[in-house]
Coordinates of C-alpha atoms and ligand atoms in Angstrom, one line a residue:
M274 CA 82.9 31.1 -127.5
T275 CA 84.8 34.0 -126.3
K276 CA 82.3 35.6 -124.1
S277 CA 82.0 35.0 -120.5
A278 CA 79.2 33.0 -118.9
A279 CA 77.9 36.1 -117.3
D280 CA 77.7 38.2 -120.6
L281 CA 76.2 35.3 -122.5
A282 CA 73.5 34.9 -119.8
A283 CA 72.8 38.5 -120.0
A284 CA 72.5 38.5 -123.9
V285 CA 70.2 35.4 -123.7
R286 CA 68.0 36.9 -120.8
D287 CA 67.5 40.3 -122.7
G288 CA 66.6 38.3 -125.9
R289 CA 69.6 39.6 -127.9
R290 CA 70.6 36.2 -128.6
T291 CA 68.7 33.0 -128.9
I292 CA 70.2 29.9 -127.6
R293 CA 70.3 28.2 -130.8
D294 CA 72.6 31.1 -131.9
V295 CA 74.8 30.4 -128.9
A296 CA 74.8 26.7 -129.9
E297 CA 75.8 27.3 -133.5
E298 CA 78.7 29.5 -132.4
T299 CA 80.0 26.8 -129.8
L300 CA 79.7 24.0 -132.4
G301 CA 81.5 26.3 -135.0
A302 CA 84.3 26.9 -132.5
I303 CA 84.5 23.2 -131.7
E304 CA 84.5 22.2 -135.3
H305 CA 87.4 24.7 -136.1
R306 CA 89.8 23.2 -133.5
E307 CA 88.7 19.9 -132.0
G308 CA 90.8 18.0 -134.4
E309 CA 93.9 19.4 -133.0
V310 CA 92.7 19.7 -129.3
H311 CA 90.5 16.6 -128.7
A312 CA 88.7 17.8 -125.7
F313 CA 85.6 15.6 -126.2
L314 CA 84.9 12.0 -125.9
H315 CA 81.3 12.5 -126.9
L316 CA 79.7 15.3 -128.8
D317 CA 76.5 15.1 -130.8
P318 CA 75.9 18.4 -132.6
A319 CA 72.3 17.4 -133.5
E320 CA 71.6 16.9 -129.7
V321 CA 73.1 20.2 -128.8
R322 CA 71.0 21.8 -131.3
A323 CA 67.8 20.0 -130.2
R324 CA 68.6 21.0 -126.7
A325 CA 69.1 24.5 -127.6
D326 CA 65.9 24.8 -129.5
A327 CA 64.0 23.1 -126.5
L328 CA 65.5 25.8 -124.3
D329 CA 64.5 28.7 -126.6
A330 CA 61.0 27.2 -126.8
G331 CA 61.0 27.1 -123.1
A332 CA 62.0 30.8 -122.9
R333 CA 59.4 31.7 -125.3
A334 CA 56.8 30.1 -123.1
G335 CA 57.9 32.1 -120.1
A336 CA 60.6 29.8 -118.4
E337 CA 62.8 31.6 -115.8
R338 CA 65.9 32.8 -117.4
G339 CA 68.4 32.3 -114.5
P340 CA 72.1 32.9 -114.3
L341 CA 73.0 29.9 -116.4
F342 CA 70.2 29.9 -118.8
G343 CA 71.5 29.2 -122.4
V344 CA 75.1 28.9 -121.2
P345 CA 77.1 26.1 -122.6
V346 CA 78.8 23.8 -120.1
A347 CA 81.0 20.7 -120.9
L348 CA 80.9 17.7 -118.7
K349 CA 83.9 15.5 -117.6
D350 CA 83.2 12.0 -118.8
N351 CA 83.1 10.5 -115.3
L352 CA 79.7 12.4 -114.5
T353 CA 76.8 10.2 -115.4
T354 CA 74.3 11.5 -118.0
R355 CA 71.3 9.4 -119.1
D356 CA 71.2 10.7 -122.5
A357 CA 74.9 10.2 -123.5
P358 CA 77.5 7.5 -122.7
T359 CA 79.8 7.8 -119.6
T360 CA 83.3 6.1 -120.2
C361 CA 85.5 7.6 -117.6
G362 CA 88.2 7.2 -120.5
S363 CA 88.3 3.6 -120.0
R364 CA 87.6 0.6 -122.5
I365 CA 85.9 -1.2 -119.6
L366 CA 83.1 1.3 -119.9
E367 CA 83.0 1.6 -123.7
G368 CA 79.5 2.3 -124.7
Y369 CA 78.0 2.4 -121.2
R370 CA 75.0 4.4 -120.5
A371 CA 74.1 5.4 -116.9
P372 CA 70.4 5.0 -116.1
Y373 CA 70.4 8.3 -114.2
D374 CA 71.9 11.9 -114.3
A375 CA 74.5 12.9 -111.7
F376 CA 73.2 15.4 -109.1
V377 CA 75.2 18.3 -110.7
V378 CA 73.9 17.3 -114.1
E379 CA 70.3 17.5 -112.9
R380 CA 71.1 20.9 -111.3
L381 CA 72.4 22.2 -114.6
R382 CA 69.3 21.0 -116.6
E383 CA 67.1 22.7 -114.1
A384 CA 69.1 25.8 -114.5
G385 CA 68.7 25.7 -118.3
A386 CA 72.3 25.4 -119.0
L387 CA 73.2 24.1 -122.5
L388 CA 75.1 20.8 -122.0
V389 CA 77.7 20.4 -124.5
G390 CA 79.2 17.0 -124.6
K391 CA 81.5 14.9 -122.4
T392 CA 85.2 15.7 -122.0
N393 CA 88.4 13.5 -122.1
L394 CA 90.2 12.4 -119.0
D395 CA 92.9 10.1 -117.8
E396 CA 91.3 6.7 -117.4
F397 CA 89.1 6.7 -114.2
A398 CA 90.5 10.1 -113.5
M399 CA 93.9 8.7 -112.7
G400 CA 96.7 10.9 -114.1
S401 CA 98.0 14.3 -114.5
S402 CA 98.3 14.6 -118.3
T403 CA 95.2 13.2 -120.0
E404 CA 97.6 11.0 -121.9
R405 CA 96.0 8.0 -120.1
S406 CA 92.7 8.1 -121.7
A407 CA 92.0 5.0 -123.5
Y408 CA 90.8 7.2 -126.3
G409 CA 93.8 9.2 -127.0
P410 CA 95.3 12.3 -125.4
T411 CA 94.0 15.9 -125.3
R412 CA 96.3 18.7 -126.2
N413 CA 97.0 22.0 -124.6
P414 CA 95.2 24.7 -126.4
L415 CA 97.9 27.2 -125.5
D416 CA 100.7 25.2 -127.1
A417 CA 99.6 21.9 -128.7
T418 CA 102.9 20.2 -128.2
R419 CA 102.1 20.1 -124.5
V420 CA 99.8 18.2 -122.2
P421 CA 96.7 20.0 -120.8
G422 CA 97.3 18.6 -117.4
G423 CA 94.9 16.1 -116.0
S424 CA 92.9 14.2 -115.2
S425 CA 90.3 16.7 -116.1
G426 CA 92.3 17.7 -119.3
G427 CA 89.5 17.6 -121.7
S428 CA 87.3 20.2 -119.5
A429 CA 90.1 22.4 -119.0
A430 CA 91.1 22.3 -122.7
A431 CA 87.3 22.9 -123.8
V432 CA 87.4 26.2 -121.8
A433 CA 90.8 27.4 -122.6
A434 CA 90.2 26.6 -126.5
L435 CA 87.3 28.9 -126.2
F436 CA 84.8 26.1 -127.0
V437 CA 82.7 26.7 -123.9
P438 CA 82.8 29.3 -121.1
L439 CA 82.3 26.7 -118.4
S440 CA 82.9 23.1 -117.6
L441 CA 82.8 20.7 -114.7
G442 CA 85.6 18.4 -113.6
S443 CA 86.5 16.3 -110.6
D444 CA 89.5 16.8 -108.3
T445 CA 90.7 14.0 -106.0
G446 CA 94.4 15.2 -105.8
G447 CA 94.7 18.0 -108.1
S448 CA 92.7 17.1 -111.2
I449 CA 91.0 20.5 -111.6
R450 CA 93.6 22.7 -110.3
Q451 CA 96.5 21.2 -112.2
P452 CA 95.0 21.3 -115.6
A453 CA 93.4 24.8 -115.0
A454 CA 97.0 25.9 -114.3
F455 CA 98.3 24.1 -117.3
C456 CA 95.6 25.6 -119.8
G457 CA 95.8 29.2 -118.1
I458 CA 92.2 29.3 -116.7
V459 CA 90.6 29.3 -113.3
G460 CA 89.8 25.9 -111.7
M461 CA 88.4 25.4 -108.3
K462 CA 87.9 22.5 -106.0
P463 CA 85.3 23.4 -103.3
T464 CA 85.3 22.2 -99.7
Y465 CA 84.8 18.3 -99.6
G466 CA 81.2 17.8 -99.4
R467 CA 80.0 21.1 -100.7
V468 CA 79.0 19.4 -104.1
S469 CA 77.1 16.1 -104.2
R470 CA 79.1 13.3 -105.5
R471 CA 75.9 11.3 -106.6
G472 CA 76.6 10.2 -110.2
L473 CA 80.3 11.1 -110.0
V474 CA 82.0 7.6 -110.8
A475 CA 84.0 6.9 -107.7
F476 CA 87.8 7.0 -107.7
A477 CA 88.8 7.6 -104.1
S478 CA 85.6 8.5 -102.2
S479 CA 86.9 10.3 -99.3
L480 CA 88.9 12.8 -101.6
D481 CA 86.8 12.9 -104.7
Q482 CA 85.1 16.4 -105.3
I483 CA 83.4 17.9 -108.2
G484 CA 84.4 21.5 -109.2
V485 CA 84.5 24.0 -111.8
F486 CA 86.5 25.5 -114.7
A487 CA 86.0 29.1 -116.1
R488 CA 87.8 31.9 -117.7
N489 CA 87.3 34.1 -114.8
V490 CA 86.5 34.0 -111.1
R491 CA 83.0 35.4 -111.2
D492 CA 81.9 32.7 -113.7
A493 CA 83.5 30.1 -111.5
A494 CA 81.3 31.5 -108.6
R495 CA 78.2 31.4 -110.6
L496 CA 78.7 27.7 -111.7
L497 CA 79.7 26.6 -108.1
E498 CA 76.4 28.2 -106.9
A499 CA 74.4 26.3 -109.3
I500 CA 75.7 22.9 -108.5
A501 CA 76.4 23.1 -104.8
G502 CA 74.4 20.8 -102.4
P503 CA 72.8 19.7 -100.0
D504 CA 71.9 16.3 -101.3
P505 CA 70.3 13.9 -98.9
S506 CA 71.4 11.0 -101.2
D507 CA 75.2 11.6 -100.7
A508 CA 76.0 11.2 -97.1
T509 CA 79.1 13.1 -97.3
C510 CA 77.5 16.1 -98.6
L511 CA 77.3 19.1 -96.4
A512 CA 73.7 19.7 -95.0
E513 CA 73.7 23.5 -94.9
P514 CA 72.7 25.5 -98.0
P515 CA 75.4 27.0 -100.1
E516 CA 76.2 30.6 -100.0
P517 CA 75.4 33.0 -102.8
Y518 CA 79.0 32.9 -104.0
E519 CA 78.5 35.3 -106.9
R520 CA 76.7 37.8 -104.9
L521 CA 79.1 37.6 -102.1
L522 CA 82.0 39.0 -104.4
P523 CA 82.5 42.5 -103.5
A524 CA 81.4 45.1 -106.2
N525 CA 85.0 46.3 -106.2
P526 CA 87.0 43.1 -106.2
L527 CA 90.2 44.9 -104.7
D528 CA 88.2 45.5 -101.4
A529 CA 88.6 41.8 -100.7
L530 CA 92.3 42.3 -100.6
R531 CA 92.6 45.0 -98.1
G532 CA 93.7 43.6 -94.5
L533 CA 93.7 40.1 -96.0
R534 CA 96.4 38.0 -94.3
V535 CA 98.0 35.7 -97.0
G536 CA 100.1 32.8 -95.7
L537 CA 103.0 31.9 -97.8
P538 CA 104.2 28.3 -96.6
V539 CA 107.9 28.0 -96.7
E540 CA 107.7 24.4 -97.8
T541 CA 105.8 25.2 -101.0
F542 CA 108.8 27.0 -102.4
P543 CA 111.3 24.2 -102.4
E544 CA 114.6 24.4 -104.3
T545 CA 113.3 22.0 -106.9
L546 CA 110.7 24.5 -107.8
D547 CA 110.9 25.8 -111.4
A548 CA 112.4 29.2 -110.9
R549 CA 109.7 30.7 -113.2
M550 CA 107.0 29.5 -111.1
G551 CA 108.7 30.7 -108.0
K552 CA 109.1 34.1 -109.5
A553 CA 105.4 34.0 -110.7
V554 CA 103.9 33.2 -107.3
R555 CA 106.1 35.6 -105.4
N556 CA 105.1 38.3 -107.7
A557 CA 101.4 37.4 -106.9
G558 CA 102.2 37.8 -103.3
A559 CA 103.8 41.4 -103.9
V560 CA 100.7 42.3 -105.9
F561 CA 98.5 41.1 -102.8
E562 CA 100.7 43.3 -100.6
K563 CA 100.7 46.3 -102.7
N564 CA 96.8 46.1 -102.6
G565 CA 96.6 46.1 -98.8
A566 CA 96.9 42.5 -98.0
R567 CA 99.5 41.4 -95.4
L568 CA 101.9 38.5 -96.2
V569 CA 102.7 36.0 -93.5
E570 CA 105.3 33.3 -93.4
V571 CA 103.6 29.9 -92.4
R572 CA 105.1 26.3 -92.1
L573 CA 103.7 23.2 -93.5
P574 CA 106.5 20.7 -92.9
L575 CA 104.3 17.8 -93.6
T576 CA 104.1 18.9 -97.2
R577 CA 106.8 16.3 -98.1
Y578 CA 104.4 13.3 -96.8
G579 CA 101.6 14.6 -98.9
I580 CA 102.1 12.6 -102.0
P581 CA 103.0 9.2 -100.4
T582 CA 99.9 9.7 -98.0
Y583 CA 97.6 10.6 -101.0
C584 CA 98.9 7.6 -103.0
L585 CA 98.1 5.2 -100.3
I586 CA 94.6 6.5 -99.5
A587 CA 93.7 7.0 -103.1
F588 CA 95.0 3.7 -104.3
C589 CA 93.3 1.8 -101.5
E590 CA 90.0 3.3 -102.0
A591 CA 90.3 2.8 -105.9
S592 CA 90.9 -0.8 -105.5
A593 CA 87.6 -1.2 -103.6
N594 CA 85.7 1.3 -105.9
L595 CA 86.9 -0.3 -109.0
A596 CA 86.0 -3.9 -108.0
R597 CA 82.6 -3.5 -109.6
Y598 CA 83.8 -3.5 -113.1
D599 CA 83.8 -7.2 -113.5
G600 CA 82.2 -7.6 -116.9
V601 CA 78.8 -8.5 -115.3
R602 CA 77.2 -5.2 -114.5
Y603 CA 78.8 -2.7 -116.9
G604 CA 80.3 -2.4 -120.2
P605 CA 81.7 -5.1 -122.5
R606 CA 82.8 -8.4 -121.3
G607 CA 85.8 -10.6 -121.8
E608 CA 85.8 -14.3 -122.7
G609 CA 86.2 -17.2 -120.1
G610 CA 84.8 -20.7 -119.4
T611 CA 84.2 -20.0 -115.6
V612 CA 83.0 -16.7 -113.9
D613 CA 86.4 -16.0 -112.5
E614 CA 88.1 -16.6 -115.8
M615 CA 85.5 -14.2 -117.5
M616 CA 86.2 -11.6 -114.9
S617 CA 89.9 -11.6 -115.1
A618 CA 89.9 -11.7 -118.9
T619 CA 87.5 -8.5 -118.8
R620 CA 89.7 -6.6 -116.2
G621 CA 92.9 -7.8 -117.6
A622 CA 92.1 -6.8 -121.2
L623 CA 90.1 -3.6 -120.5
F624 CA 91.8 -1.8 -117.7
G625 CA 94.8 0.4 -118.7
P626 CA 98.3 -0.1 -117.1
E627 CA 98.1 2.7 -114.6
V628 CA 94.6 1.7 -113.3
K629 CA 96.0 -1.9 -112.9
R630 CA 98.9 -0.5 -111.1
R631 CA 96.8 1.2 -108.6
I632 CA 94.4 -1.7 -108.0
L633 CA 97.3 -3.9 -107.4
L634 CA 99.0 -1.5 -104.9
G635 CA 95.9 -0.7 -103.1
T636 CA 94.8 -4.2 -102.8
F637 CA 98.3 -5.0 -101.4
A638 CA 98.2 -2.1 -99.0
L639 CA 95.0 -3.3 -97.7
S640 CA 95.8 -6.9 -97.3
E641 CA 95.8 -8.7 -94.0
G642 CA 99.0 -8.0 -92.0
Y643 CA 99.8 -4.9 -94.0
A644 CA 96.7 -2.6 -93.7
E645 CA 97.7 -1.1 -90.4
A646 CA 101.2 -0.3 -91.4
Y647 CA 100.2 1.2 -94.7
Y648 CA 96.4 2.3 -94.9
G649 CA 96.2 2.8 -91.2
Q650 CA 99.5 4.9 -91.1
A651 CA 98.5 7.0 -94.0
Q652 CA 95.1 7.7 -92.3
R653 CA 97.1 9.0 -89.2
V654 CA 99.4 11.3 -91.3
R655 CA 96.3 12.6 -93.0
T656 CA 94.9 13.6 -89.5
R657 CA 98.2 15.3 -88.9
I658 CA 98.2 17.1 -92.2
R659 CA 94.6 18.4 -91.4
R660 CA 95.8 19.9 -88.1
E661 CA 98.8 21.4 -89.7
Y662 CA 96.5 23.4 -92.1
A663 CA 94.2 24.2 -89.1
D664 CA 97.2 25.7 -87.4
A665 CA 98.4 27.6 -90.3
F666 CA 94.9 29.1 -90.6
E667 CA 95.2 30.6 -87.0
R668 CA 97.7 33.1 -88.4
C669 CA 96.2 33.8 -91.9
D670 CA 93.1 33.9 -94.0
V671 CA 94.1 32.3 -97.2
L672 CA 97.3 30.4 -98.2
L673 CA 99.1 31.3 -101.5
T674 CA 101.3 28.6 -103.1
P675 CA 102.4 27.5 -106.7
A676 CA 99.6 25.4 -108.3
T677 CA 102.2 23.0 -110.1
P678 CA 105.9 22.4 -109.6
G679 CA 106.6 23.5 -113.2
L680 CA 105.0 24.6 -116.6
P681 CA 103.1 22.3 -118.9
F682 CA 105.4 19.5 -120.3
P683 CA 105.5 18.1 -123.7
L684 CA 103.3 15.0 -124.7
G685 CA 105.3 11.9 -124.0
A686 CA 107.8 13.6 -121.6
R687 CA 106.7 11.7 -118.4
S688 CA 107.0 8.0 -118.8
D689 CA 107.6 6.9 -115.2
P690 CA 104.7 6.8 -112.8
V691 CA 106.5 8.6 -110.0
S692 CA 107.4 11.6 -112.0
M693 CA 103.6 12.0 -112.9
Y694 CA 102.6 11.7 -109.3
L695 CA 105.1 14.5 -108.3
E696 CA 102.8 16.9 -110.4
D697 CA 100.5 16.8 -107.4
L698 CA 102.9 18.2 -104.9
F699 CA 101.1 21.2 -103.9
T700 CA 97.5 20.0 -104.7
V701 CA 97.3 16.9 -102.6
G702 CA 97.6 18.7 -99.4
P703 CA 94.3 20.6 -99.6
S704 CA 92.6 17.3 -100.9
L705 CA 93.7 15.4 -97.8
A706 CA 92.5 18.1 -95.6
G707 CA 89.2 18.6 -97.6
L708 CA 90.0 22.2 -98.1
P709 CA 88.6 24.5 -100.7
A710 CA 91.4 25.6 -103.3
L711 CA 91.5 27.3 -106.6
S712 CA 94.2 27.9 -109.0
L713 CA 94.5 31.0 -111.1
P714 CA 96.9 32.3 -113.8
C715 CA 99.4 34.8 -112.4
A716 CA 102.1 35.2 -114.8
Q717 CA 102.8 34.6 -118.7
E718 CA 105.6 33.7 -120.7
A719 CA 107.0 36.5 -122.9
G720 CA 106.3 35.7 -126.7
S721 CA 103.9 32.7 -126.0
K722 CA 100.6 32.0 -124.6
L723 CA 101.8 29.7 -121.7
R724 CA 101.0 30.7 -118.2
A725 CA 102.2 29.9 -114.7
A726 CA 99.4 29.6 -112.0
C727 CA 99.3 30.2 -108.2
Q728 CA 96.9 28.3 -105.9
L729 CA 94.9 29.7 -103.1
I730 CA 93.6 27.7 -100.3
A731 CA 91.0 28.6 -97.7
P732 CA 89.8 27.0 -94.5
L733 CA 87.0 24.3 -94.6
R734 CA 83.7 25.8 -95.8
H735 CA 85.3 29.2 -96.6
D736 CA 84.6 28.8 -100.3
A737 CA 83.1 32.4 -100.3
R738 CA 86.4 33.8 -99.0
L739 CA 88.4 31.8 -101.4
L740 CA 86.5 33.1 -104.4
A741 CA 86.6 36.8 -103.1
A742 CA 90.3 36.5 -102.5
A743 CA 90.8 35.1 -106.0
A744 CA 88.6 37.7 -107.7
G745 CA 90.6 40.4 -105.9
I746 CA 94.0 39.0 -107.0
E747 CA 92.7 38.6 -110.5
A748 CA 91.6 42.2 -110.6
A749 CA 94.9 43.3 -109.2
L750 CA 96.9 41.4 -111.8
G751 CA 94.7 42.7 -114.5
P752 CA 94.1 41.3 -118.1
N753 CA 97.8 41.5 -119.1
L754 CA 99.6 39.3 -116.8
P755 CA 103.2 40.1 -115.8
A756 CA 106.0 38.0 -117.4
Y757 CA 107.7 35.3 -115.5
Ligands
LIG1059 N1 97.0 13.3 -110.6 C1 96.5 12.7 -109.3 C2 96.3 11.1 -109.7 O1 96.8 10.7 -110.5 C3 95.0 13.3 -109.1 C4 94.0 12.7 -109.9 C5 92.6 13.4 -109.6 O2 92.6 14.3 -108.8 N2 91.6 12.6 -110.0 O3 95.7 10.5 -108.8

């Protein structure tokens, strides 16, 4: 599926294509390369065809053909769906079927999107490579020897492999922005609370946010608009209606760049940064400037505390959220004489090692006598990180940083947990502060398909500004990205 969501939707609306035809093209593309990529955990071609035929029948009967009507969208497998399993990439939810659709899934069905399968992820969204799925890794469509990033690696790969134009993921500390960067596409985490988390299986509730993958910024804006809240059943969901993100993009994308103040945080260009990433992002800065934006140097000295703060908060919340998988309420059950034995047999056998590590560390950090020193302290640092961003935004409209410290690494290259956590160096800050952030390819490797990406960050609730700035730099960079 090489077409953009916008072009496909137009073709369906004008009757130039049936949705069944779109479905066949999608399934053909998947059949061709899925054996190599392994983007999906669940994909039933018969279901996709039946859904397409139902949508075509609806269209013939006069159903409204909105901006996503007939457009294929893949869903990360931590979003609940009543007509397909939801496993979170874990054995502990093998075969589990949720009794309800996630809020975002309801919205996509209402919009007439063609739902295409559930995508692979690191178990319970804990990871940065999609190698920690209990169902085998996903490979990077740009170079199959490398990881696609994670945890939403399946959703990123499905878009990058041209299976679907759009997909949904979740981002707790970088799980949309990092895989989008590794797969050379656009990935956006909206402001915390902009999209309802109802039906997103909880990992770290104060950080989890659903967001979008697309191959261009306009498509990303379209999908975000379709899934954004409000939703009274998620207390953290913003009550105000979302803005019409796609319509708010200027007709000439470059217009968004004139006079835009772009902050470059000194601390996000450390000496350890891969030189190619540094060059790629600095070049993006120069392109901003050439198109009328003003570059401003800003300071974010707490950047170095981002990962420890994120780990403490995320692991503590995960240890509480994952307590519910006890062999009683969900999924398969282990053997044991007493209830306690049955529960520990279930959890011991069916959680993977990274999930166990986080549950143990989180439980420890919340235990009596330690909670103040660890969890409490992390919360205080989080408040200061939030303030630091607010101060930086006094001097600029958006921030520009690298999305990742380096390029996609080969499968199997990162075996120790800490080196995997360090992947999130530039993405956890906006997560802790709840800010909208987007990653976008900005340079290309000569003679290969690999790309380097920058991250743009905007103040709270300025998702529309973030998208406009991203569309501007996307247009200014043009389709042939500079080499790094
Ligand atoms: N890679 C980070 C982690 O392992 C972020 C994951 C995410 O955003 N879900 O926790």
